[in-house]
Coordinates of C-alpha atoms in Angstrom, one line a residue:
X216 CA -66.8 16.9 79.9
X217 CA -65.1 19.3 82.4
X218 CA -63.5 22.7 81.3
X219 CA -59.8 21.3 81.3
X220 CA -60.7 18.2 79.2
X221 CA -62.3 20.5 76.6
X222 CA -59.6 22.9 76.4
X223 CA -57.0 20.0 75.9
X224 CA -59.0 18.5 72.9
X225 CA -59.4 22.0 71.3
X226 CA -55.5 22.5 71.5
X227 CA -55.0 19.1 69.8
X228 CA -57.3 19.8 67.0
X229 CA -55.5 23.2 66.3
X230 CA -52.2 21.5 66.2
X231 CA -53.5 18.9 63.7
X232 CA -55.1 21.5 61.4
X233 CA -52.1 23.7 61.6
X234 CA -49.6 20.9 61.0
X235 CA -51.7 19.8 57.9
X236 CA -51.2 23.4 56.2
X237 CA -47.7 24.0 57.3
X238 CA -46.3 20.6 56.2
X239 CA -48.3 20.5 52.8
X240 CA -45.6 20.0 49.9
X241 CA -45.4 23.0 47.4
X242 CA -46.6 22.5 43.8
X243 CA -43.0 22.2 42.4
X244 CA -42.2 19.3 44.8
X245 CA -45.6 17.6 43.8
X246 CA -44.6 17.8 40.2
X247 CA -41.1 16.4 41.0
X248 CA -42.6 13.4 42.8
X249 CA -44.9 12.7 40.1
X250 CA -42.3 12.8 37.4
X251 CA -40.2 10.3 39.6
X252 CA -43.3 8.1 40.0
X253 CA -43.9 8.2 36.3
X254 CA -40.3 7.4 35.4
X255 CA -40.3 4.5 37.7
X256 CA -43.3 3.2 36.2
X257 CA -41.9 3.5 32.8
X258 CA -38.7 1.8 33.7
X259 CA -40.8 -1.1 35.1
X260 CA -42.7 -1.4 31.8
X261 CA -39.5 -1.1 29.7
X262 CA -40.3 1.9 27.8
X263 CA -38.1 4.5 29.3
X264 CA -37.6 7.5 26.9
X265 CA -35.2 10.2 26.9
X266 CA -36.4 13.3 28.6
X267 CA -36.8 16.1 25.9
X268 CA -37.1 19.1 28.1
X269 CA -33.5 20.0 27.8
X270 CA -32.7 23.7 27.4
X271 CA -31.5 24.8 23.9
X272 CA -28.2 26.0 25.5
X273 CA -27.4 22.5 27.0
X274 CA -24.0 21.3 26.4
X275 CA -23.2 18.2 24.2
X276 CA -21.7 16.3 27.2
X277 CA -24.9 17.0 29.3
X278 CA -26.9 15.8 26.5
X279 CA -24.9 12.6 26.1
X280 CA -25.2 11.9 29.8
X281 CA -28.9 12.2 29.6
X282 CA -29.1 9.9 26.5
X283 CA -26.7 7.3 28.1
X284 CA -29.2 6.8 31.0
X285 CA -31.9 6.3 28.6
X286 CA -30.5 4.5 25.5
X287 CA -28.0 1.7 24.7
X288 CA -26.0 0.9 21.7
X289 CA -27.8 -1.2 19.0
X290 CA -26.6 -2.3 15.6
X291 CA -28.1 -2.9 12.2
X292 CA -26.7 -5.1 9.3
X293 CA -26.5 -3.8 5.6
X294 CA -25.2 -6.2 3.2
X295 CA -25.1 -7.7 -0.3
X296 CA -23.4 -10.3 -2.1
X297 CA -20.0 -8.4 -1.9
X298 CA -19.8 -6.8 1.6
X299 CA -21.4 -6.9 5.0
X300 CA -21.6 -3.8 7.0
X301 CA -22.4 -3.4 10.8
X302 CA -23.9 0.0 11.5
X303 CA -24.3 1.4 15.0
X304 CA -27.0 3.7 16.4
X305 CA -24.2 5.4 18.5
X306 CA -22.9 8.0 16.0
X307 CA -25.0 6.5 13.2
X308 CA -21.7 5.1 11.9
X309 CA -20.3 2.0 10.2
X310 CA -19.0 -0.1 13.0
X311 CA -17.3 -2.9 10.9
X312 CA -16.9 -3.8 7.3
X313 CA -16.5 -7.4 6.0
X314 CA -15.5 -8.2 2.4
X315 CA -17.6 -11.4 1.9
X316 CA -15.7 -12.6 -1.3
X317 CA -12.4 -13.0 0.5
X318 CA -10.8 -14.8 3.5
X319 CA -7.7 -14.1 5.6
X320 CA -4.7 -16.3 5.6
X321 CA -6.3 -18.3 8.4
X322 CA -9.6 -18.9 6.4
X323 CA -11.5 -16.4 8.4
X324 CA -13.7 -13.8 6.7
X325 CA -11.9 -10.4 6.0
X326 CA -13.1 -7.8 8.3
X327 CA -11.2 -4.6 7.5
X328 CA -12.1 -3.0 10.8
X329 CA -14.3 -4.0 13.7
X330 CA -14.3 -0.6 15.5
X331 CA -14.4 3.2 14.1
X332 CA -14.8 6.5 15.2
X333 CA -16.7 8.5 12.5
X334 CA -18.5 11.7 12.8
X335 CA -19.3 15.4 12.2
X336 CA -17.6 18.0 14.4
X337 CA -19.2 21.6 14.5
X338 CA -20.2 24.2 16.8
X339 CA -23.9 24.4 17.6
X340 CA -25.3 27.3 19.9
X341 CA -21.9 28.1 21.1
X342 CA -21.0 24.4 22.1
X343 CA -18.7 21.8 20.4
X344 CA -20.8 18.9 18.9
X345 CA -19.3 15.5 18.0
X346 CA -21.9 13.3 16.3
X347 CA -20.1 10.0 17.1
X348 CA -21.1 10.6 20.8
X349 CA -24.8 11.0 19.9
X350 CA -27.5 8.4 19.7
X351 CA -29.3 8.3 16.5
X352 CA -32.6 6.5 15.7
X353 CA -33.3 4.3 12.7
X354 CA -36.2 5.6 10.7
X355 CA -36.7 3.5 7.7
X356 CA -37.3 -0.1 6.7
X357 CA -36.2 0.0 3.2
X358 CA -34.3 -3.0 1.8
X359 CA -30.5 -2.3 1.1
X360 CA -31.0 1.1 2.8
X361 CA -30.6 2.5 6.2
X362 CA -31.3 5.9 7.5
X363 CA -30.2 7.1 10.9
X364 CA -31.5 10.4 12.4
X365 CA -30.5 12.5 15.4
X366 CA -33.2 15.0 16.4
X367 CA -32.8 18.0 18.6
X368 CA -35.6 19.3 21.1
X369 CA -36.5 22.0 18.6
X370 CA -37.0 19.6 15.6
X371 CA -33.5 20.2 14.0
X372 CA -32.0 16.9 12.9
X373 CA -29.2 15.2 11.1
X374 CA -29.7 12.3 8.8
X375 CA -27.1 9.7 7.8
X376 CA -28.3 7.7 4.8
X377 CA -26.5 4.5 3.7
X378 CA -27.5 2.8 0.4
X379 CA -25.9 -0.4 -0.9
X380 CA -26.9 -1.8 -4.2
X381 CA -26.4 -5.6 -5.2
X382 CA -23.2 -6.6 -6.7
X383 CA -21.4 -3.4 -5.6
X384 CA -18.4 -2.6 -3.2
X385 CA -19.6 1.0 -3.0
X386 CA -21.7 2.4 -0.2
X387 CA -23.7 5.7 -1.2
X388 CA -23.6 7.8 1.8
X389 CA -25.7 11.0 2.2
X390 CA -25.3 13.5 5.1
X391 CA -28.1 16.0 5.6
X392 CA -28.4 18.7 8.2
X393 CA -31.9 20.4 8.5
X394 CA -32.6 23.6 10.4
X395 CA -29.0 24.2 11.7
X396 CA -28.5 27.6 10.2
X397 CA -29.9 29.2 13.5
X398 CA -27.6 27.1 15.6
X399 CA -24.4 27.0 13.6
X400 CA -22.5 30.5 13.5
X401 CA -22.9 32.4 10.3
X402 CA -19.1 32.8 10.0
X403 CA -18.7 28.9 9.7
X404 CA -17.4 27.9 6.4
X405 CA -16.7 24.1 6.9
X406 CA -17.9 21.1 8.9
X407 CA -15.3 18.7 9.9
X408 CA -15.6 15.1 9.0
X409 CA -13.5 12.8 11.3
X410 CA -12.7 9.1 10.5
X411 CA -10.1 7.2 12.6
X412 CA -9.8 3.3 12.7
X413 CA -7.4 0.6 13.0
X414 CA -7.2 -1.9 10.0
X415 CA -6.9 -5.5 10.9
X416 CA -4.3 -8.2 9.9
X417 CA -5.3 -10.1 6.8
X418 CA -2.0 -11.5 5.5
X419 CA 0.4 -14.2 6.7
X420 CA 3.4 -11.8 7.0
X421 CA 2.4 -8.8 9.3
X422 CA 5.6 -7.0 8.8
X423 CA 5.4 -7.2 5.1
X424 CA 1.7 -6.1 5.1
X425 CA 2.6 -3.0 7.0
X426 CA 5.2 -2.3 4.4
X427 CA 2.5 -1.9 1.8
X428 CA 0.1 -0.1 3.9
X429 CA -0.6 3.8 4.3
X430 CA -2.9 6.6 3.5
X431 CA -3.5 7.4 -0.1
X432 CA -5.5 10.6 -1.4
X433 CA -6.3 12.3 -4.6
X434 CA -6.6 16.1 -5.0
X435 CA -9.0 17.8 -7.5
X436 CA -6.0 18.6 -9.8
X437 CA -5.7 14.8 -10.5
X438 CA -2.7 14.0 -8.4
X439 CA -2.6 10.8 -6.3
X440 CA -0.1 11.0 -3.3
X441 CA 0.5 8.9 -0.2
X442 CA 2.1 9.0 3.2
X443 CA 5.1 7.3 4.4
X444 CA 4.8 3.4 4.3
X445 CA 7.4 2.8 6.9
X446 CA 6.9 5.2 9.6
X447 CA 4.4 7.4 11.4
X448 CA 3.5 10.5 9.3
X449 CA 0.9 13.2 9.1
X450 CA 0.1 15.7 6.4
X451 CA -2.1 18.8 5.9
X452 CA -3.6 19.1 2.4
X453 CA -4.5 22.6 1.8
X454 CA -6.4 21.9 -1.5
X455 CA -9.6 20.4 -2.7
X456 CA -9.5 16.6 -2.1
X457 CA -11.5 14.0 -4.1
X458 CA -11.0 11.0 -2.0
X459 CA -8.9 9.5 0.9
X460 CA -8.1 5.7 1.1
X461 CA -7.2 3.8 4.0
X462 CA -5.0 1.1 2.2
X463 CA -3.5 -2.0 3.3
X464 CA -1.6 -4.5 1.2
X465 CA -4.5 -6.1 -0.7
X466 CA -7.5 -4.2 0.6
X467 CA -8.8 -0.5 1.1
X468 CA -11.4 1.5 2.9
X469 CA -11.9 4.7 0.9
X470 CA -14.3 7.7 1.3
X471 CA -15.0 9.7 -1.9
X472 CA -16.7 13.1 -2.2
X473 CA -18.9 13.8 -5.2
X474 CA -18.2 17.6 -4.9
X475 CA -14.8 17.3 -3.0
X476 CA -13.6 18.3 0.3
X477 CA -12.4 21.6 1.0
X478 CA -9.3 20.6 2.7
X479 CA -8.0 17.8 5.1
X480 CA -5.5 16.2 7.2
X481 CA -4.4 12.6 7.1
X482 CA -2.3 10.6 9.5
X483 CA -0.8 7.1 9.5
X484 CA 0.4 5.7 12.7
X485 CA 2.5 2.4 13.3
X486 CA 1.4 0.1 16.1
X487 CA 3.0 -2.6 18.0
X488 CA -0.3 -4.5 18.2
X489 CA -0.2 -8.2 16.6
X490 CA -3.7 -7.7 15.5
X491 CA -3.7 -4.2 13.7
X492 CA -1.8 -3.2 10.6
X493 CA -1.7 0.4 11.3
X494 CA -3.8 3.3 12.6
X495 CA -5.5 5.4 10.0
X496 CA -7.1 8.8 10.6
X497 CA -8.3 11.7 8.5
X498 CA -10.0 15.0 9.1
X499 CA -11.8 16.4 6.0
X500 CA -13.7 19.6 5.6
X501 CA -17.1 19.6 4.1
X502 CA -18.2 23.1 2.7
X503 CA -21.0 24.7 4.8
X504 CA -23.6 27.3 3.7
X505 CA -26.0 29.0 6.1
X506 CA -29.1 27.6 4.6
X507 CA -32.0 25.5 6.1
X508 CA -30.8 22.4 4.4
X509 CA -27.0 21.2 3.8
X510 CA -26.7 18.1 1.9
X511 CA -23.5 16.1 1.2
X512 CA -23.2 13.1 -1.2
X513 CA -20.3 10.8 -0.2
X514 CA -19.3 7.2 -1.3
X515 CA -17.5 4.6 0.7
X516 CA -15.3 1.7 -1.0
X517 CA -14.8 -1.4 0.8
X518 CA -12.8 -4.0 -1.4
X519 CA -9.9 -5.5 -2.8
X520 CA -6.9 -3.7 -4.2
X521 CA -7.2 -5.6 -7.5
X522 CA -6.0 -3.3 -10.3
X523 CA -9.1 -3.9 -12.5
X524 CA -11.6 -3.8 -9.8
X525 CA -10.3 -0.4 -8.5
X526 CA -10.3 1.0 -12.0
X527 CA -14.0 -0.1 -12.4
X528 CA -14.9 2.1 -9.4
X529 CA -13.5 5.2 -11.3
X530 CA -12.0 8.3 -9.4
X531 CA -8.5 6.8 -10.4
X532 CA -8.4 4.4 -7.2
X533 CA -6.3 2.0 -9.1
X534 CA -3.3 4.5 -8.8
X535 CA -3.0 3.4 -5.1
X536 CA -1.7 0.0 -6.5
X537 CA 2.1 0.6 -6.4
X538 CA 3.5 -0.2 -9.9
X539 CA 6.8 1.3 -9.4
X540 CA 8.3 4.8 -10.0
X541 CA 9.0 6.6 -13.4
X542 CA 9.4 4.3 -16.3
X543 CA 8.8 1.0 -14.2
X544 CA 5.3 2.1 -13.7
X545 CA 4.7 2.4 -17.3
X546 CA 6.4 -0.9 -18.0
X547 CA 4.0 -2.6 -15.5
X548 CA 0.8 -0.7 -16.3
X549 CA 0.9 -0.7 -20.2
X550 CA 3.1 -3.8 -21.0
X551 CA 3.3 -6.3 -18.3
X552 CA -0.3 -6.2 -16.8
X553 CA -2.1 -6.2 -20.3
X554 CA -0.1 -9.3 -21.3
X555 CA -0.8 -10.9 -17.8
X556 CA -4.4 -10.2 -18.2
X557 CA -4.3 -11.8 -21.7
X558 CA -3.1 -15.2 -20.3
X559 CA -5.3 -14.9 -17.2
X560 CA -8.4 -14.7 -19.6
X561 CA -7.5 -18.4 -20.6
X562 CA -7.9 -19.5 -16.8
X563 CA -4.2 -20.7 -16.9
X564 CA -2.4 -21.5 -13.7
X565 CA -0.7 -18.3 -12.4
X566 CA 2.7 -20.3 -12.2
X567 CA 2.4 -21.0 -15.8
X568 CA 1.4 -17.4 -16.6
X569 CA 4.7 -16.3 -14.7
X570 CA 6.7 -18.6 -16.8
X571 CA 5.1 -17.3 -20.1
X572 CA 5.8 -13.9 -19.0
X573 CA 9.5 -14.7 -18.6
X574 CA 9.8 -16.7 -22.0
X575 CA 8.4 -13.5 -23.6
X576 CA 10.8 -11.2 -22.0
X577 CA 13.8 -13.4 -22.8
X578 CA 12.7 -13.9 -26.3
X579 CA 12.4 -10.2 -26.8
X580 CA 16.0 -9.8 -25.3
X581 CA 17.6 -12.7 -27.0
X582 CA 19.3 -10.8 -29.8
X583 CA 21.1 -8.6 -27.2
X584 CA 21.9 -11.9 -25.2
X585 CA 23.5 -13.3 -28.5
X586 CA 25.5 -10.2 -29.1
X587 CA 26.5 -10.1 -25.3
X588 CA 27.8 -13.7 -25.6
X589 CA 29.8 -12.8 -28.8
X590 CA 31.4 -9.9 -27.1
X591 CA 32.4 -12.2 -24.2
X592 CA 33.8 -14.8 -26.6
X593 CA 35.9 -12.2 -28.2
X594 CA 37.2 -11.0 -24.9
X595 CA 38.0 -14.6 -24.0
X596 CA 40.0 -15.0 -27.2
X597 CA 41.9 -11.8 -26.6
X598 CA 42.8 -12.9 -23.1
X599 CA 46.3 -14.3 -24.0
X600 CA 47.2 -11.2 -25.9
X601 CA 46.0 -8.9 -22.9
X602 CA 48.2 -11.0 -20.6
X603 CA 51.2 -10.3 -22.7
X604 CA 50.5 -6.6 -22.8
X605 CA 50.1 -6.6 -19.0
X606 CA 53.4 -8.4 -18.5
X607 CA 55.0 -5.9 -20.8
X608 CA 53.7 -2.8 -19.3
X609 CA 53.2 -4.0 -15.7
X610 CA 50.7 -3.0 -13.1
X611 CA 52.2 0.2 -11.9
X612 CA 51.0 2.4 -14.8
X613 CA 47.3 1.5 -15.1
X614 CA 46.6 4.5 -17.4
X615 CA 49.1 3.2 -19.9
X616 CA 47.9 -0.4 -19.5
X617 CA 44.3 0.7 -20.1
X618 CA 45.4 2.7 -23.2
X619 CA 47.2 -0.4 -24.6
X620 CA 44.2 -2.5 -24.0
X621 CA 42.1 0.1 -25.9
X622 CA 44.5 -0.2 -28.9
X623 CA 44.2 -3.9 -28.9
X624 CA 40.3 -3.6 -28.7
X625 CA 40.3 -1.1 -31.6
X626 CA 42.6 -3.3 -33.7
X627 CA 40.5 -6.4 -33.1
X628 CA 37.2 -4.5 -33.5
X629 CA 35.8 -5.5 -30.0
X630 CA 33.6 -3.5 -27.8
X631 CA 34.6 -4.3 -24.1
X632 CA 31.2 -3.3 -22.8
X633 CA 29.3 -5.2 -25.2
X634 CA 28.6 -7.9 -22.6
X635 CA 26.7 -5.3 -20.6
X636 CA 23.9 -4.7 -23.1
X637 CA 21.5 -7.4 -22.0
X638 CA 21.9 -6.4 -18.3
X639 CA 21.2 -2.7 -19.3
X640 CA 17.9 -3.8 -21.1
X641 CA 16.8 -6.3 -18.7
X642 CA 17.3 -4.1 -15.7
X643 CA 14.2 -2.0 -16.0
X644 CA 12.2 -5.2 -16.4
X645 CA 13.8 -6.9 -13.3
X646 CA 13.1 -3.8 -11.2
X647 CA 9.6 -3.4 -12.7
X648 CA 8.7 -7.1 -11.7
X649 CA 10.1 -6.3 -8.3
X650 CA 7.1 -3.9 -7.8
X651 CA 4.6 -5.9 -9.9
X652 CA 4.4 -9.4 -8.4
X653 CA 4.2 -8.2 -4.7
X654 CA 1.3 -5.9 -5.4
X655 CA -0.4 -8.3 -7.8
X656 CA -3.8 -9.2 -5.9
X657 CA -4.4 -12.1 -8.4
X658 CA -1.6 -14.2 -6.7
X659 CA -3.3 -13.9 -3.4
X660 CA -4.1 -17.5 -2.1
X661 CA -3.2 -18.9 -5.4
X662 CA -1.0 -22.0 -5.2
X663 CA 1.5 -23.6 -7.6
X664 CA 3.6 -26.8 -7.1
X665 CA 4.4 -26.8 -3.4
X666 CA 3.8 -23.0 -2.9
X667 CA 0.4 -22.5 -1.3
X668 CA 0.2 -18.9 -1.8
X669 CA 2.2 -17.2 -4.4
X670 CA 1.7 -13.8 -2.8
X671 CA 3.8 -14.7 0.3
X672 CA 6.9 -16.6 1.0
X673 CA 6.9 -20.5 1.0
X674 CA 8.6 -21.3 4.4
X675 CA 9.9 -24.9 4.6
X676 CA 11.9 -24.2 7.7
X677 CA 10.8 -22.1 10.6
X678 CA 12.9 -21.1 13.6
X679 CA 13.0 -18.5 16.3
X680 CA 13.6 -15.0 15.0
X681 CA 17.4 -14.3 14.6
X682 CA 18.3 -10.9 16.2
X683 CA 19.5 -8.1 13.8
X684 CA 18.7 -10.3 10.6
X685 CA 15.1 -10.7 11.6
X686 CA 14.9 -14.2 9.9
X687 CA 12.5 -16.7 11.1
X688 CA 12.0 -19.0 8.1
X689 CA 13.7 -20.2 5.1
X690 CA 11.8 -19.8 1.7
X691 CA 12.5 -22.9 -0.6
X692 CA 11.8 -20.9 -3.8
X693 CA 14.1 -18.2 -2.7
X694 CA 16.7 -21.0 -2.0
X695 CA 16.3 -22.3 -5.4
X696 CA 16.6 -18.9 -7.0
X697 CA 19.8 -18.2 -5.1
X698 CA 21.3 -21.5 -6.1
X699 CA 20.5 -21.0 -9.8
X700 CA 22.0 -17.5 -9.7
X701 CA 25.2 -19.0 -8.1
X702 CA 25.4 -21.7 -10.9
X703 CA 24.7 -19.2 -13.6
X704 CA 27.4 -16.8 -12.1
X705 CA 29.9 -19.8 -12.2
X706 CA 29.0 -20.6 -15.8
X707 CA 29.2 -16.9 -16.8
X708 CA 32.7 -16.6 -15.3
X709 CA 33.9 -19.5 -17.1
X710 CA 32.6 -18.0 -20.3
X711 CA 34.0 -14.4 -19.8
X712 CA 37.2 -15.2 -17.9
X713 CA 36.4 -12.9 -15.1
X714 CA 39.3 -12.4 -12.8
X715 CA 40.2 -10.5 -9.5
X716 CA 37.6 -9.0 -7.2
X717 CA 34.8 -9.1 -9.8
X718 CA 35.0 -12.9 -9.9
X719 CA 34.1 -13.0 -6.1
X720 CA 31.6 -10.2 -6.1
X721 CA 29.5 -12.4 -8.5
X722 CA 29.1 -15.1 -5.7
X723 CA 28.5 -12.6 -2.9
X724 CA 25.7 -10.6 -4.6
X725 CA 23.3 -13.7 -4.8
X726 CA 23.8 -14.3 -1.1
X727 CA 22.9 -10.7 -0.3
X728 CA 19.7 -11.1 -2.4
X729 CA 18.8 -14.2 -0.6
X730 CA 18.8 -12.3 2.7
X731 CA 16.6 -9.6 1.1
X732 CA 14.2 -11.7 -1.0
X733 CA 13.7 -14.5 1.6
X734 CA 10.5 -12.8 2.8
X735 CA 9.3 -11.5 -0.5
X736 CA 6.5 -13.5 -2.4
X737 CA 7.3 -16.8 -3.7
X738 CA 5.8 -15.6 -7.0
X739 CA 8.5 -13.0 -7.4
X740 CA 11.3 -15.6 -6.5
X741 CA 9.8 -17.9 -8.9
X742 CA 10.1 -15.4 -11.8
X743 CA 13.7 -14.7 -10.9
X744 CA 14.2 -18.6 -10.8
X745 CA 12.7 -19.0 -14.3
X746 CA 14.8 -16.0 -15.7
X747 CA 18.0 -17.7 -14.5
X748 CA 17.2 -21.1 -15.9
X749 CA 16.0 -19.6 -19.3
X750 CA 19.2 -17.4 -19.4
X751 CA 21.5 -20.3 -18.6
X752 CA 19.7 -22.4 -21.3
X753 CA 20.1 -19.6 -23.9
X754 CA 23.9 -19.3 -23.2
X755 CA 24.3 -23.1 -23.2
X756 CA 22.8 -23.2 -26.7
X757 CA 24.7 -20.3 -28.0
X758 CA 28.1 -21.6 -26.9
X759 CA 27.5 -24.7 -28.9
X760 CA 27.1 -22.7 -32.1
X761 CA 29.8 -20.1 -31.5
X762 CA 33.3 -21.2 -32.6
X763 CA 36.2 -19.6 -30.8
X764 CA 38.5 -20.4 -33.6
X765 CA 36.4 -18.5 -36.2
X766 CA 36.2 -15.6 -33.8
X767 CA 40.0 -15.7 -33.4
X768 CA 40.3 -15.6 -37.3
X769 CA 37.9 -12.8 -37.6
X770 CA 39.9 -10.8 -35.0
X771 CA 43.2 -11.3 -37.0
X772 CA 41.5 -10.3 -40.1
X773 CA 40.2 -7.0 -38.5
X774 CA 43.8 -6.3 -37.2
X775 CA 45.0 -6.4 -40.9
X776 CA 42.6 -3.7 -41.9
X777 CA 43.9 -0.1 -42.3
X778 CA 43.0 2.2 -39.4
X779 CA 41.0 4.3 -41.8
X780 CA 38.8 1.3 -42.6
X781 CA 38.0 0.6 -39.0
X782 CA 34.8 2.1 -37.5
X783 CA 35.4 3.7 -34.2
X784 CA 32.2 4.4 -32.1
X785 CA 31.9 7.5 -30.0
X786 CA 32.4 5.7 -26.8
X787 CA 35.8 4.3 -27.7
X788 CA 36.8 7.6 -28.8
X789 CA 36.0 9.3 -25.6
X790 CA 37.5 6.5 -23.5
X791 CA 40.6 6.9 -25.6
X792 CA 40.8 10.6 -25.0
X793 CA 40.3 10.1 -21.2
X794 CA 43.0 7.5 -20.9
X795 CA 45.3 9.8 -23.0
X796 CA 44.7 12.8 -20.7
X797 CA 45.2 10.6 -17.5
X798 CA 48.5 9.5 -18.9
X799 CA 49.6 12.9 -19.5
X800 CA 48.7 14.0 -15.9
X801 CA 50.6 11.1 -14.6
X802 CA 53.7 12.0 -16.7
X803 CA 53.5 15.5 -15.4
X804 CA 53.2 14.3 -11.8
X805 CA 56.4 12.2 -12.3
X806 CA 58.2 15.3 -13.8
X807 CA 57.3 17.2 -10.8
X808 CA 58.6 14.6 -8.3
X809 CA 61.9 14.6 -10.1
X810 CA 62.2 18.4 -9.8

């Protein structure tokens, strides 16, 4: 080997050794490469786990991004004989709720909602946290119980525990935070509980279902209130809250706090979707104490709005069943409902129960109906004498004409308003039933005669929706109710000799009611139909036993009695005084015109 060859080989050796040291990766690069290789190996074996070396000051968003790469949403089922819940590890929340004992108008299972946003909102280490964005892990395998846990890198954790007993529509829900006293600022007084969802359509008439759907809530003072049923509404509640209920027509999803929520905000929003009833949302404050463990005992209710079932749950949940306002509510709750439940205990047809309720009401009011008919008969007998007075006085001086009429009534011993008594006594019951039957869960999916469902309309004719009116069907029971009202009005006009505009108003009113009640439950229209038939029947038999000649003879006898012997009621005296004052005013006006 010559000198030049040796020199070249030596230089090549130096270059190789030097490049080995100069191009050697750093320890940090070696660790990074090892982590990549390990992750790839774990992905291939299907056991990728979330990296838990996140800095304690990492934001909730970056945490979610890391978890999303590593985890996916999985669901668990919690059910008994009454309800079926689908829970998600994403947020550890109830994803959907099914009432197993009921079906929709299509015959499908009643699923109250199939998507929900539920979670806690608070500040942890200076960053906003929303638990419905976090992936929880299921940590138990106990029957009728599911616990989801979210664990921080330092061992701090949140537990959501759901417990469902057999035969219950209530889900016991415990929220527990451990170790967050070092993360949550000491000035924090409340944690926010957020719940937002859309309740799904269950009934045949979506428009009508929306009209009975809204958010109800009860304060610690015992007051139960609700938001608007007809429009989007929102309300801040600055007092302690016991429960909030997302109520639709015949079903509810409610959350109850054993110790009460500090305050809250509720919102109901209308929607144009054909599948959703309305959008419900609430933001409730849970009292927070800077201790190692904060635990909250809550309860869900998923079930029907049957009055007795809600009452069995406690907490005055039955007050969200709308029984009317003022005295109407008391009539329905303490009179009509107990009678209805009594007949229902015999397993009678609901159509028969409605008929029996009508018979009882008409029987109680029969004495007033009888007096009303006698009063109308007296007015009918006096009609010829009233026509003579009108011909003598004329139509120009109404005050004098009315005063002469009152003299005649006084002489004959007739009360001109006696025929209004039954209507005055019946009106509270008519209005009370207007609230009672549409909100009565027992009528749902119950048939009678041709009516397949007494809780909604019985459409015999369907057609495209009429603009402005909004009609798209004709209800047979509403049609029969209107026809019976028109027949009764005709018969009543013949009995009382109604004249003038009042005669035509009696025929127009039933037609207006038809337009209103056409979309109402057939059970309600069936009650009004039964009431008309029974009233007509009562008056038909009363008329057969009332002799106009005897009434006329009695009136003539009353006229012969001295004035001192005639009893004058307070109303007649006030009416006479009013007519007298009106006549004096007219006379004074005539004198002023002559001047």
